[in-house]
Tab-separated table of C-alpha atoms and ligand atoms in Angstrom:
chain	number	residue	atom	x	y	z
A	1	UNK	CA	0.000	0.000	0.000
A	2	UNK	CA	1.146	3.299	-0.633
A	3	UNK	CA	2.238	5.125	2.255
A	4	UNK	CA	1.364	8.606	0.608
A	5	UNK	CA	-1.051	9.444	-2.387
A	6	UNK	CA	1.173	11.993	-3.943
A	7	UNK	CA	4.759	12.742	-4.123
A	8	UNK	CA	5.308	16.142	-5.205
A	9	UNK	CA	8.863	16.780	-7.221
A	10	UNK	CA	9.952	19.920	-6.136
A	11	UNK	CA	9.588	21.861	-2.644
A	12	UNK	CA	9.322	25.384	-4.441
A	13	UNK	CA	6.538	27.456	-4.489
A	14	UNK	CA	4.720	25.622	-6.867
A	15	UNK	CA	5.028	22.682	-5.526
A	16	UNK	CA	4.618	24.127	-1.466
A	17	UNK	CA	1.203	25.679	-2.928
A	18	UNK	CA	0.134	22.269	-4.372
A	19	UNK	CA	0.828	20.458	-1.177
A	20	UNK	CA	-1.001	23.127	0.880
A	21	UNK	CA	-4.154	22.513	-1.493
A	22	UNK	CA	-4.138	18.845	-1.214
A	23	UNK	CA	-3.385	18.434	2.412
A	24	UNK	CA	-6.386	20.767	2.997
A	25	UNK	CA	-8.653	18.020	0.895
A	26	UNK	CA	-7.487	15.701	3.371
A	27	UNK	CA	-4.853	13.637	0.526
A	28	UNK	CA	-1.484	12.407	1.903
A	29	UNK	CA	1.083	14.062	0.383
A	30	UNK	CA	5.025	13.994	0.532
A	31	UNK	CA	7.121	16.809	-0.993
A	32	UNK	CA	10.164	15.898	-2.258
A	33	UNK	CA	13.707	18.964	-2.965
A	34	UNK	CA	16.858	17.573	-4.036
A	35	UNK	CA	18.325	20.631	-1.272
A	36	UNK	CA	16.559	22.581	1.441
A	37	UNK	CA	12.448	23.231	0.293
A	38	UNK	CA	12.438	26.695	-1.662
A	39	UNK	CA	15.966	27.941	-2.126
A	40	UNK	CA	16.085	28.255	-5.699
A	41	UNK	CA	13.463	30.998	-7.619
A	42	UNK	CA	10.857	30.947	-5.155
A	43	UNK	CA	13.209	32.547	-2.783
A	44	UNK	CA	15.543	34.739	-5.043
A	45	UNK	CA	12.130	36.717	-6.680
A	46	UNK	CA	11.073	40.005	-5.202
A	47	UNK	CA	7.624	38.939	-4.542
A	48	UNK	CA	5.658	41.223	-6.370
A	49	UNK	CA	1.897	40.316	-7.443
A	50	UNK	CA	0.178	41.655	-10.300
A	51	UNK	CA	-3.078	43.672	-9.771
A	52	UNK	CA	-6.571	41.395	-10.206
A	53	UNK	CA	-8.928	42.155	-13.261
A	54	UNK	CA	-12.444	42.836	-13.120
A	55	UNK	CA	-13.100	41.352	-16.303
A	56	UNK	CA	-13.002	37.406	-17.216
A	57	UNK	CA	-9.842	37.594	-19.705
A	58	UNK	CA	-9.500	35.531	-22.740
A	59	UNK	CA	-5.893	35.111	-22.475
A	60	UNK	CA	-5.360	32.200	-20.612
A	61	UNK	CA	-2.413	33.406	-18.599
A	62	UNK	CA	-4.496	36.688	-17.746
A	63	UNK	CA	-7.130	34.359	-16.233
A	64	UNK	CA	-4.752	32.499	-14.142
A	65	UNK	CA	-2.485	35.827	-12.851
A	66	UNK	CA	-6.230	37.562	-12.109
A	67	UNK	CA	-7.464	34.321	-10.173
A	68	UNK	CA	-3.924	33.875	-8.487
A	69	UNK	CA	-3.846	37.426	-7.396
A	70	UNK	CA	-7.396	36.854	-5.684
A	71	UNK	CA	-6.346	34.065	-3.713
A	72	UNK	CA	-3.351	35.961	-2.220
A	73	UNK	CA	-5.370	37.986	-0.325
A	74	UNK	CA	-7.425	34.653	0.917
A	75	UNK	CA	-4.754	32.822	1.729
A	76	UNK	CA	-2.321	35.105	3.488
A	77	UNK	CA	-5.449	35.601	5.883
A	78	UNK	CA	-5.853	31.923	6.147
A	79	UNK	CA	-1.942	31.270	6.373
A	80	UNK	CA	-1.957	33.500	9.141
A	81	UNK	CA	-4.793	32.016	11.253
A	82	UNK	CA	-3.673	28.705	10.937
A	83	UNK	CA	-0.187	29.269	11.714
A	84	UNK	CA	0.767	32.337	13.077
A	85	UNK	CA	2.675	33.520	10.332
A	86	UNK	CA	2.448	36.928	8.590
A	87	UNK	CA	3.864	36.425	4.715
A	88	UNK	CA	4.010	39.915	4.145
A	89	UNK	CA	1.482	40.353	1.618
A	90	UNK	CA	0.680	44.021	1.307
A	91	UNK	CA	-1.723	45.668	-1.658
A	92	UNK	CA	1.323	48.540	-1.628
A	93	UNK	CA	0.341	49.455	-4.805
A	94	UNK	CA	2.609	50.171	-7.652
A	95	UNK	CA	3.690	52.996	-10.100
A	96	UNK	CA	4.714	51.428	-13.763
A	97	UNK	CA	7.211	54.200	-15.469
A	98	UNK	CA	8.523	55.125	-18.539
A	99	UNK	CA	11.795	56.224	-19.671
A	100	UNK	CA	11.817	57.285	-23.424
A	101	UNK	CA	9.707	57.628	-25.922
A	102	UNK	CA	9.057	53.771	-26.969
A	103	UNK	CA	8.952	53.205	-23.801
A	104	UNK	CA	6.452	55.257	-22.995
A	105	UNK	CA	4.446	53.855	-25.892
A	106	UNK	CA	4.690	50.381	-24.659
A	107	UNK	CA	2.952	51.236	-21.344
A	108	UNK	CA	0.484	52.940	-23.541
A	109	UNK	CA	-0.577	49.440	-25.058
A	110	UNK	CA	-0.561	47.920	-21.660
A	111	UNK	CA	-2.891	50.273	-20.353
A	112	UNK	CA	-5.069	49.256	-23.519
A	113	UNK	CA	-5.034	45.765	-22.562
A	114	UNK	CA	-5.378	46.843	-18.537
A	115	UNK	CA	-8.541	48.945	-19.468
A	116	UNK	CA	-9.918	45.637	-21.577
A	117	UNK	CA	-9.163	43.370	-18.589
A	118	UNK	CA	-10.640	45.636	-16.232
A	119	UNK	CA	-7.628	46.529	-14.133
A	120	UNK	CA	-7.656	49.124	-11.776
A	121	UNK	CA	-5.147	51.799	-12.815
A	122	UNK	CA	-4.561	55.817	-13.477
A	123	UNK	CA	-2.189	57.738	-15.745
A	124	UNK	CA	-0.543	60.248	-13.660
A	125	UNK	CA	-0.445	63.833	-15.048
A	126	UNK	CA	3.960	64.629	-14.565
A	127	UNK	CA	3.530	66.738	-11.150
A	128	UNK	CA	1.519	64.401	-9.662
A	129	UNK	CA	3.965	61.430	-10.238
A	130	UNK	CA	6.465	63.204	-7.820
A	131	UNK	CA	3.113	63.384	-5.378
A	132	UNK	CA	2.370	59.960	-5.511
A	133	UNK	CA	6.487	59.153	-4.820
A	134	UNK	CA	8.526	62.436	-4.339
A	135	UNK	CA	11.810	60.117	-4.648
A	136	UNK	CA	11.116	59.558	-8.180
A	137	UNK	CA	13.611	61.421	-10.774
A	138	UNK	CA	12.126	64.201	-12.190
A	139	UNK	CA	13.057	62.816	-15.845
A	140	UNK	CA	10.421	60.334	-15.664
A	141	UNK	CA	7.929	62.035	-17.402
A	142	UNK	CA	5.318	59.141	-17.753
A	143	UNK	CA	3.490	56.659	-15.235
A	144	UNK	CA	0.720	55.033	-14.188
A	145	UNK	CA	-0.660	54.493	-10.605
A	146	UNK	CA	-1.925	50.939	-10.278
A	147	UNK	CA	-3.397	50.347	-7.023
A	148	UNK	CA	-3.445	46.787	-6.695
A	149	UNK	CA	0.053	45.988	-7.300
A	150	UNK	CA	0.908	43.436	-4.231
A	151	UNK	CA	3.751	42.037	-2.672
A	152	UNK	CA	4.565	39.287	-0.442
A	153	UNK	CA	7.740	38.018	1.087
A	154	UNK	CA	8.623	35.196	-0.723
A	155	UNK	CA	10.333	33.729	2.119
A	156	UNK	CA	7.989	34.192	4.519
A	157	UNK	CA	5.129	33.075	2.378
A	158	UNK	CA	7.331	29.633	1.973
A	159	UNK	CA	7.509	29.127	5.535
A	160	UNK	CA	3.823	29.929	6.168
A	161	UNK	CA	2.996	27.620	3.627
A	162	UNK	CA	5.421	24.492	4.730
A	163	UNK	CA	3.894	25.042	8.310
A	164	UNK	CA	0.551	24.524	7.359
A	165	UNK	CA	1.359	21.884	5.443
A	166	UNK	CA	3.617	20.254	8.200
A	167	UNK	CA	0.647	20.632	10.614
A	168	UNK	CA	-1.303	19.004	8.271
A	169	UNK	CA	0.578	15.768	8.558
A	170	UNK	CA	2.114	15.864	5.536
A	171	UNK	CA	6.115	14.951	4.735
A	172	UNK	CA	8.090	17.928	3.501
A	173	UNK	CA	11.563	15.893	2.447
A	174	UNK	CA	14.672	18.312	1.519
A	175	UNK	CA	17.809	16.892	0.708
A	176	UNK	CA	16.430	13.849	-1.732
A	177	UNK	CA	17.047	13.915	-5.286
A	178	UNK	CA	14.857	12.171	-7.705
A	179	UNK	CA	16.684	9.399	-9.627
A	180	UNK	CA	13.531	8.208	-11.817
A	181	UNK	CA	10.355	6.039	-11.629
A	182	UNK	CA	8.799	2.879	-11.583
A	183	UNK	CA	6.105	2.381	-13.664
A	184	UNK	CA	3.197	0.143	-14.684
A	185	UNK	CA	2.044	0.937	-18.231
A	186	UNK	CA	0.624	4.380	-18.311
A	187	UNK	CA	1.635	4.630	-14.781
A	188	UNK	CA	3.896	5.407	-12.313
A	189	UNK	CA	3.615	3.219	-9.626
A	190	UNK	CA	6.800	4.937	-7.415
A	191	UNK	CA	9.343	7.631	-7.513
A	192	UNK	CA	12.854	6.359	-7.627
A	193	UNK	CA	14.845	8.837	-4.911
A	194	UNK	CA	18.639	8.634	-3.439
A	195	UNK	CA	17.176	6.528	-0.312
A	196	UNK	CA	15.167	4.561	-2.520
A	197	UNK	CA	11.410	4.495	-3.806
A	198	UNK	CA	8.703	6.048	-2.692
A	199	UNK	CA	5.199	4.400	-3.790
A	200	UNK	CA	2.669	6.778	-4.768
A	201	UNK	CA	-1.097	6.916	-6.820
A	202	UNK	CA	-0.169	10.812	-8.342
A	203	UNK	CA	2.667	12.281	-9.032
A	204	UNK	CA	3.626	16.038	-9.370
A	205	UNK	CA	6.277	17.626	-11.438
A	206	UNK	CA	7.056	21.188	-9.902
A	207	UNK	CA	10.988	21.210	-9.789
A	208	UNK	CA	11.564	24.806	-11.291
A	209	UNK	CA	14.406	24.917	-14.283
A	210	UNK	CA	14.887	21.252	-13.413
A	211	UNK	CA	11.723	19.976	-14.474
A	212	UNK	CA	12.815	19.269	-17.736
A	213	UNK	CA	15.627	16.553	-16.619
A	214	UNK	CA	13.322	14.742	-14.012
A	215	UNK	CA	10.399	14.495	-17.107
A	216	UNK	CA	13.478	12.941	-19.002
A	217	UNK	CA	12.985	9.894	-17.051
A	218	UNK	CA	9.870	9.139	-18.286
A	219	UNK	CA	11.021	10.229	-21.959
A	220	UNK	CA	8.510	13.449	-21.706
A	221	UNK	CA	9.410	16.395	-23.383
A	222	UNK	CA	9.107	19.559	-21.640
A	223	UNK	CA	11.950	21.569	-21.544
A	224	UNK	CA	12.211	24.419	-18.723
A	225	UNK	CA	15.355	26.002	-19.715
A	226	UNK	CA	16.678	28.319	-16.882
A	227	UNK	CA	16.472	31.951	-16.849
A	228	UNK	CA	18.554	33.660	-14.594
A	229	UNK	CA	17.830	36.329	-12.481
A	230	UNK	CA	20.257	38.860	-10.681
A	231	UNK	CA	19.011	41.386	-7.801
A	232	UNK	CA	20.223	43.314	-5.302
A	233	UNK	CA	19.347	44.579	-1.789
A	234	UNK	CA	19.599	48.166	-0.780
A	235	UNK	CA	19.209	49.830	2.944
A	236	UNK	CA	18.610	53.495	2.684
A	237	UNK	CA	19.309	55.450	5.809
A	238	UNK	CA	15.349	56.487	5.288
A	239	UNK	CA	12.328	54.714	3.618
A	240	UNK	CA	12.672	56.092	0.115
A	241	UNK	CA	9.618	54.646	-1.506
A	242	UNK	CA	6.397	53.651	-1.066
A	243	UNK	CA	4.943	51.559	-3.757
A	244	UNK	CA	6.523	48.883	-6.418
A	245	UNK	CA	8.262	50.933	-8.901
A	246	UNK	CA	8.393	48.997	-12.358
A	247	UNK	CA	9.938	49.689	-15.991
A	248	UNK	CA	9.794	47.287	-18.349
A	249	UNK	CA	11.744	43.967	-16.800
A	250	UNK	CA	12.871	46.270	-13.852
A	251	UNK	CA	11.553	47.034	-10.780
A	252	UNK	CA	12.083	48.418	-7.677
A	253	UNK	CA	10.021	46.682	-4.704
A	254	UNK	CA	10.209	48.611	-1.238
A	255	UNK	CA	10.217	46.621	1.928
A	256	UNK	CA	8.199	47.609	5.313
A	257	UNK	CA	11.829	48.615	6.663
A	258	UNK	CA	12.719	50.761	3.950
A	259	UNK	CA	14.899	48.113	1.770
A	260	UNK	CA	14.589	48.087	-1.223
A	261	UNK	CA	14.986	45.280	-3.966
A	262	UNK	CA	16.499	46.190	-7.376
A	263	UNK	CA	15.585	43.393	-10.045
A	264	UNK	CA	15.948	41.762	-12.423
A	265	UNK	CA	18.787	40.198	-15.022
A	266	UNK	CA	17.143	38.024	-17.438
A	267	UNK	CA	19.956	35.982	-18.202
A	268	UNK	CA	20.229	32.930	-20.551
A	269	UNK	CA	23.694	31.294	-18.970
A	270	UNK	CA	22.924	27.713	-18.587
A	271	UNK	CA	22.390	26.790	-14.509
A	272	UNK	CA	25.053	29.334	-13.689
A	273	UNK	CA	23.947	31.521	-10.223
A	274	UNK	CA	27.043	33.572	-10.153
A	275	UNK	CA	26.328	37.060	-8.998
A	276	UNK	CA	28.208	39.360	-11.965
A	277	UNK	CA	29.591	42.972	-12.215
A	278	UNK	CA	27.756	43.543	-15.471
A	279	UNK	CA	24.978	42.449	-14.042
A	280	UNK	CA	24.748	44.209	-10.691
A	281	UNK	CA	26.128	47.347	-12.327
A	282	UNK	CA	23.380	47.404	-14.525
A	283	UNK	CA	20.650	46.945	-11.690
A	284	UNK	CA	22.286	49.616	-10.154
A	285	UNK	CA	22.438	52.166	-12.622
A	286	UNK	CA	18.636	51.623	-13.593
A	287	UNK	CA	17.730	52.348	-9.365
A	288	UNK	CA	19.509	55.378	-9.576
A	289	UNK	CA	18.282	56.644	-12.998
A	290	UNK	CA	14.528	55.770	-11.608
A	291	UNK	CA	15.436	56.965	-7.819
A	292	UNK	CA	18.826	59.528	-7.717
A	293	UNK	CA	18.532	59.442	-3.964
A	294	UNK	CA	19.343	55.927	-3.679
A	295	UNK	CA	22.887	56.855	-4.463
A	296	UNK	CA	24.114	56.638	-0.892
A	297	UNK	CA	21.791	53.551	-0.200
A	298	UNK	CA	24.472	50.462	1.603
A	299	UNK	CA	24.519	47.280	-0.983
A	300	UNK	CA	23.180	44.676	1.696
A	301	UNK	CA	23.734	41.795	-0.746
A	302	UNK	CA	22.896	40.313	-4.317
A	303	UNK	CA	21.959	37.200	-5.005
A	304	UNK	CA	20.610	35.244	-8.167
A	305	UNK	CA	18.159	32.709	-9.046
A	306	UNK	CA	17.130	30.424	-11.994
A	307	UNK	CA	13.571	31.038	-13.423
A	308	UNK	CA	11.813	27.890	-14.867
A	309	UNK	CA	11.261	28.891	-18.674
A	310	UNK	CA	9.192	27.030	-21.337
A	311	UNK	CA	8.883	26.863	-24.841
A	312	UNK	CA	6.349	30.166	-24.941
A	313	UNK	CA	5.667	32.390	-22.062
A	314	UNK	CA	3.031	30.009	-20.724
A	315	UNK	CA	3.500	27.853	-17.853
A	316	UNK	CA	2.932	23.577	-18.190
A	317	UNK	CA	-0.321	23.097	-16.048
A	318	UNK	CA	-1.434	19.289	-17.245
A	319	UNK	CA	-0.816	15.336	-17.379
A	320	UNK	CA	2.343	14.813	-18.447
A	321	UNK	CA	2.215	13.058	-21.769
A	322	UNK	CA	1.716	9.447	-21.912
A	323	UNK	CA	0.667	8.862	-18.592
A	324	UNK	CA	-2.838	9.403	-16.762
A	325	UNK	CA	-1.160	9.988	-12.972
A	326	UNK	CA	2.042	12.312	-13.953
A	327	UNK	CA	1.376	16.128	-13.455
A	328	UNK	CA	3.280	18.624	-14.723
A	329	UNK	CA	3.350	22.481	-13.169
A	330	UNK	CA	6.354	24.456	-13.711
A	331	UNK	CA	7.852	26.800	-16.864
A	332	UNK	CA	6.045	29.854	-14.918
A	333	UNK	CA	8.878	31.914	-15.743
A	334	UNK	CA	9.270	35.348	-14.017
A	335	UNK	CA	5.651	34.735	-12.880
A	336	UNK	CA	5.863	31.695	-10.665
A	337	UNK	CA	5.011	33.230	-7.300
A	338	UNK	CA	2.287	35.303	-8.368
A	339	UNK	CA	0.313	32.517	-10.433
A	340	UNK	CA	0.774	29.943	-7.871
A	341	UNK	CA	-2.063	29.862	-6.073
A	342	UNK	CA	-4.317	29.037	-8.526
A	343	UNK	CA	-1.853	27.120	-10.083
A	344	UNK	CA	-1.877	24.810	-7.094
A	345	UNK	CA	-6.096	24.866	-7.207
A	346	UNK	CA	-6.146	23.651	-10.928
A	347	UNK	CA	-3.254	21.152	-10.068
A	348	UNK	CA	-5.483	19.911	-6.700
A	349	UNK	CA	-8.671	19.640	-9.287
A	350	UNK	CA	-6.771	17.377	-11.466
A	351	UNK	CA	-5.025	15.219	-8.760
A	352	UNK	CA	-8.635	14.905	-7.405
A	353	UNK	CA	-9.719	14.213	-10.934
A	354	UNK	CA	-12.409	17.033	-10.637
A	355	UNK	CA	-13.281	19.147	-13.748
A	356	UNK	CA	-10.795	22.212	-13.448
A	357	UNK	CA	-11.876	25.531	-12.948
A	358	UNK	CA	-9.945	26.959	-15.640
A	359	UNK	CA	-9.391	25.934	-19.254
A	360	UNK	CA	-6.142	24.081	-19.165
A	361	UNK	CA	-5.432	23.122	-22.802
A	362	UNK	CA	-3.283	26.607	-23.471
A	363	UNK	CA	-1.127	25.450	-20.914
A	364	UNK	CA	-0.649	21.385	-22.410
A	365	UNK	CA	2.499	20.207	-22.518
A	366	UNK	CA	3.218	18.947	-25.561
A	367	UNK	CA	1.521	21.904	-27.127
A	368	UNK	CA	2.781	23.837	-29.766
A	369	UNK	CA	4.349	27.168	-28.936
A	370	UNK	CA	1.512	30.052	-28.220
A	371	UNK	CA	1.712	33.398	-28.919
A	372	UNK	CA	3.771	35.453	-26.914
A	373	UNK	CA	3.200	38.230	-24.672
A	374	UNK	CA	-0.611	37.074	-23.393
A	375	UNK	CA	0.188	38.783	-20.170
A	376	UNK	CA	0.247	42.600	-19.728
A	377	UNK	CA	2.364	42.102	-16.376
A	378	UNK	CA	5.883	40.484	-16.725
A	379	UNK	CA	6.255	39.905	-12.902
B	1	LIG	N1	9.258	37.844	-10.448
B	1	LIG	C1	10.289	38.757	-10.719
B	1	LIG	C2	11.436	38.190	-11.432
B	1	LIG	O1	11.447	37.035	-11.779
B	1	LIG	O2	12.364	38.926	-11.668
């Protein structure tokens, strides 16, 4: 007999998320990291969440960012009654900026497709951008005020979730790698680990940028090729900004304390995590074009971490190809904390073979590449 129903493949945030959904319908669940649970993207993002729409989108990633960013509000509550934990989640709001003139254009067309989704937002005429945050430079001449932006702490949020989980009963196992599976036909019948198998009904794929090598075991073809991101921590001597600051792949995201993250690199290098001088030179310079007063801000540290691409800029939500109890959730990108949650409620619908409550098929793997760009928010 099985001693759990499913082994999750990766303790990030995908998979954490999954595990919290199942263990609250009661299924036993063991969560498997080949190192400590959530120490590679989940923990090197900035934890910023996109604002909800109004309106149900047609773009499938839309749908799933708008349901996700729901949710966050639900579940920090319920994180926090059930186990004392505060994630951090804060509606802080956020100010999206331009820099130049195509720029500037750019966040025209995303305010187009903000306006269609029914997102929340308000171009700023130029004095008021300094009202909203006076620390802005006074070269930005274009922004919009979107007051839903949210952030959590992506730390935090990990622990919250691994404590409900753990008080749940479940088994959160760091430290053991996945070696490959047994199977039975169109099954998997156990997952093959360092210390030996583990028999299961379901399994979950959620291992980040290494998805692609454990699906390579059962000769699926998904690949997840890792994106690296660079960012750095800064400690003014005095709270700065209020709100997430974005431009294009950049963003500023202020902390409760006053530090401030400076993201991202979106780096193609292979699974390389080295921390460069290109790279933090160049997050630097964009914080103190956006923010001159940062200049005398103390580098805490800079870190990097390896984003789970996919063959679009869709995520894999689905049955892994070939086999009716292999689930596949990962290639979320830059967007992997902030479409988790529902993530993990589609994933728990399938595992508990209940229609989902999103249309899945844009997110098959297997599929053929999408079009790109289905989101109006990169992070
Ligand atoms: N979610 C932000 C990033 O990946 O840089």
């Amino acid at each position: 007999m099985p001693l759990t129903d499913v082994v999750i493949v990766g303790g990030g945030v995908i998979g954490l998320s999954t595990a919290y959904v199942l263990t609250r319908e009661g299924v036993r669940t063991t969560v498997l990291d080949r190192r400590e649970l959530g120490r590679e993207a989940s923990w090197a993002g900035a934890g910023m969440i996109a604002p909800t729409s109004e309106h149900v989108s047609v773009h499938p990633t839309v749908a799933l960012r708008s349901w996700s960013a729901r949710l966050f509000s639900d579940w920090s509550a319920a994180l926090l009654a059930e186990t004392g934990i505060d994630n951090g989640y804060r509606r802080s709001g956020g100010v999206d900026v331009a820099c130049n003139r195509d720029e500037a254009e750019a966040l025209r067309a995303a305010a187009g497709r903000w306006r269609a989704e029914g997102v929340e937002f308000e171009r700023l005429a130029y004095d008021d951008i300094r009202r909203v945050e006076p620390a802005l430079s006074p070269s930005i001449e274009v922004a919009y005020y979107l007051p839903d932006r949210a952030q959590v702490r992506n730390p935090w949020h990990l622990r919250a979730l691994s404590a409900a989980i753990e008080g749940r009963d479940a088994t959160l196992t760091p430290h053991r790698a996945v070696k490959g599976f047994e199977t039975s036909g169109s099954r998997v019948t156990a997952v093959v680990t360092d210390q030996g198998p583990l028999p299961c009904d379901c399994v979950v794929v959620a291992a980040g940028a290494w998805s692609a090598g454990v699906l390579a075991e059962l000769a699926v073809t998904a690949p997840t090729p890792p994106v690296k991101g660079q960012i750095v921590l800064l400690r003014p001597d005095r709270p700065v900004l209020k709100r997430v600051v974005e431009r294009g792949s950049n963003y500023l995201v202020p902390r409760d304390d006053g530090r401030i993250l400076v993201g991202a690199t979106e780096e193609h290098v292979g699974f390389d995590t080295n921390v460069t001088a290109q790279g933090v030179l160049g997050l630097l310079a964009e914080a103190l074009q956006l923010c001159p007063g940062l200049s005398g801000a103390t580098v805490e540290r800079c870190w990097a971490g390896l984003r789970p691409g996919s063959i679009d800029t869709r995520p894999y939500i689905g049955y892994a190809p070939g086999f009716e109890n292999v689930i596949v959730a990962t290639g979320h990108k830059r967007a992997g904390l902030q479409l988790s949650p529902a993530t993990a409620e589609v994933v728990g619908d399938l595992v508990l073979r209940r229609p989902p409550r999103l249309d899945l098929s844009p997110f098959e793997v297997g599929r053929q590449p999408g079009q790109t760009g289905d989101d109006s928010f990169r992070s």
